[in-house]
Coordinates of C-alpha atoms in Angstrom, one line a residue:
M292 CA 75.5 -43.6 153.7
D293 CA 75.7 -46.1 156.7
A294 CA 72.1 -45.5 157.5
L295 CA 71.0 -46.2 153.9
I296 CA 73.1 -49.5 153.8
K297 CA 71.5 -50.6 157.0
E298 CA 68.0 -49.7 155.8
Y299 CA 68.4 -51.4 152.5
S300 CA 69.9 -54.5 154.1
K301 CA 67.0 -54.6 156.5
R302 CA 64.5 -54.4 153.6
L303 CA 66.3 -57.1 151.7
K304 CA 66.5 -59.2 154.9
L305 CA 70.3 -59.3 154.9
S306 CA 70.8 -59.4 158.6
W307 CA 74.5 -60.3 158.6
V308 CA 75.3 -57.6 156.1
R309 CA 73.3 -55.0 158.1
Q310 CA 75.4 -55.7 161.2
H311 CA 78.9 -56.4 159.8
F312 CA 79.3 -54.6 156.4
H313 CA 81.8 -52.1 157.8
E314 CA 84.0 -54.9 159.2
V315 CA 84.8 -56.6 155.9
E316 CA 88.1 -55.7 154.2
A317 CA 88.8 -56.3 150.5
T318 CA 91.1 -55.0 147.8
T319 CA 88.4 -54.8 145.1
N320 CA 84.6 -54.2 145.0
E321 CA 84.1 -57.7 143.7
E322 CA 86.0 -59.3 146.5
Y323 CA 84.1 -57.2 149.0
L324 CA 80.8 -58.2 147.6
L325 CA 81.8 -61.8 147.5
K326 CA 82.9 -61.8 151.1
I327 CA 79.7 -60.1 152.2
L328 CA 77.5 -62.6 150.3
E329 CA 79.5 -65.6 151.5
N330 CA 79.1 -64.5 155.1
E331 CA 75.4 -63.9 154.7
I332 CA 74.8 -67.3 153.2
Q333 CA 76.9 -68.9 156.0
Q334 CA 74.8 -67.2 158.7
R335 CA 71.6 -68.2 157.0
E336 CA 72.7 -71.9 156.9
V337 CA 73.6 -71.7 160.6
R338 CA 70.2 -70.1 161.5
K339 CA 68.4 -72.8 159.3
I340 CA 70.1 -75.7 161.1
N341 CA 69.4 -74.1 164.5
L342 CA 65.7 -73.6 163.6
L343 CA 65.4 -77.2 162.4
F344 CA 66.9 -78.5 165.6
K345 CA 64.5 -76.3 167.6
Q346 CA 61.5 -77.5 165.6
S347 CA 62.5 -81.2 165.8
S348 CA 61.1 -81.5 169.3
L349 CA 63.9 -83.7 170.5
P350 CA 63.8 -84.4 174.2
R351 CA 65.7 -82.0 176.4
I352 CA 67.7 -84.1 178.9
T353 CA 70.2 -82.2 180.9
G354 CA 72.6 -83.3 183.6
K355 CA 72.1 -87.0 182.8
P356 CA 74.3 -88.8 180.3
F357 CA 72.6 -90.8 177.5
E358 CA 72.9 -94.6 177.9
W359 CA 74.1 -96.1 174.6
G360 CA 74.4 -99.8 175.8
H361 CA 71.0 -100.9 174.4
I362 CA 71.3 -98.9 171.1
Q363 CA 71.9 -100.9 168.0
M364 CA 73.8 -98.8 165.4
G365 CA 73.1 -99.2 161.7
Q366 CA 75.9 -100.1 159.3
G367 CA 78.6 -97.5 159.3
L368 CA 77.0 -95.5 162.1
T369 CA 78.9 -95.0 165.4
Q370 CA 78.1 -93.2 168.7
D371 CA 80.9 -90.7 167.9
H372 CA 79.3 -90.1 164.5
I373 CA 76.0 -89.1 166.1
L374 CA 77.4 -87.1 169.0
H375 CA 79.7 -85.0 166.9
G376 CA 77.3 -84.3 164.1
G377 CA 79.1 -85.9 161.2
F378 CA 75.7 -86.8 159.6
I379 CA 75.0 -83.0 159.3
E380 CA 78.1 -82.1 157.4
E381 CA 77.8 -85.2 155.2
K382 CA 74.0 -84.5 154.7
E383 CA 73.1 -88.0 155.8
N384 CA 69.7 -89.1 157.2
L385 CA 69.2 -90.6 160.7
I386 CA 66.1 -92.6 161.3
F387 CA 64.7 -92.7 164.8
Y388 CA 62.0 -95.1 166.0
G389 CA 59.8 -95.4 169.0
G390 CA 56.4 -94.4 170.2
V391 CA 55.1 -90.9 170.0
G392 CA 56.2 -88.9 173.1
K393 CA 58.6 -91.6 174.2
R394 CA 62.4 -91.7 174.0
T395 CA 63.4 -92.6 170.5
Y396 CA 66.5 -94.4 169.4
P397 CA 68.6 -94.1 166.2
L398 CA 68.8 -97.0 163.8

């Protein structure tokens, strides 16, 4: 039966289900199904955000802290808000400006 569940999950593109279906504990079938689907949705959202970040072509600067002194923040926007991703959870937009291929700065 495990092989069939894995095969069907693969065909339905349910990667989290395929890898973790045997780890979920529930008292009813409905509760089990709900937990399985919730986890699959959560993993898809994480993968989507990671893919969007990867596709964003943001500059990769490592080992060098970003200098915030010359940045003008928009109303209600703080350095902490940008660094800790509050705009993602709150589904807010950030607008960056600057020349193509150059360092961009948030408004």
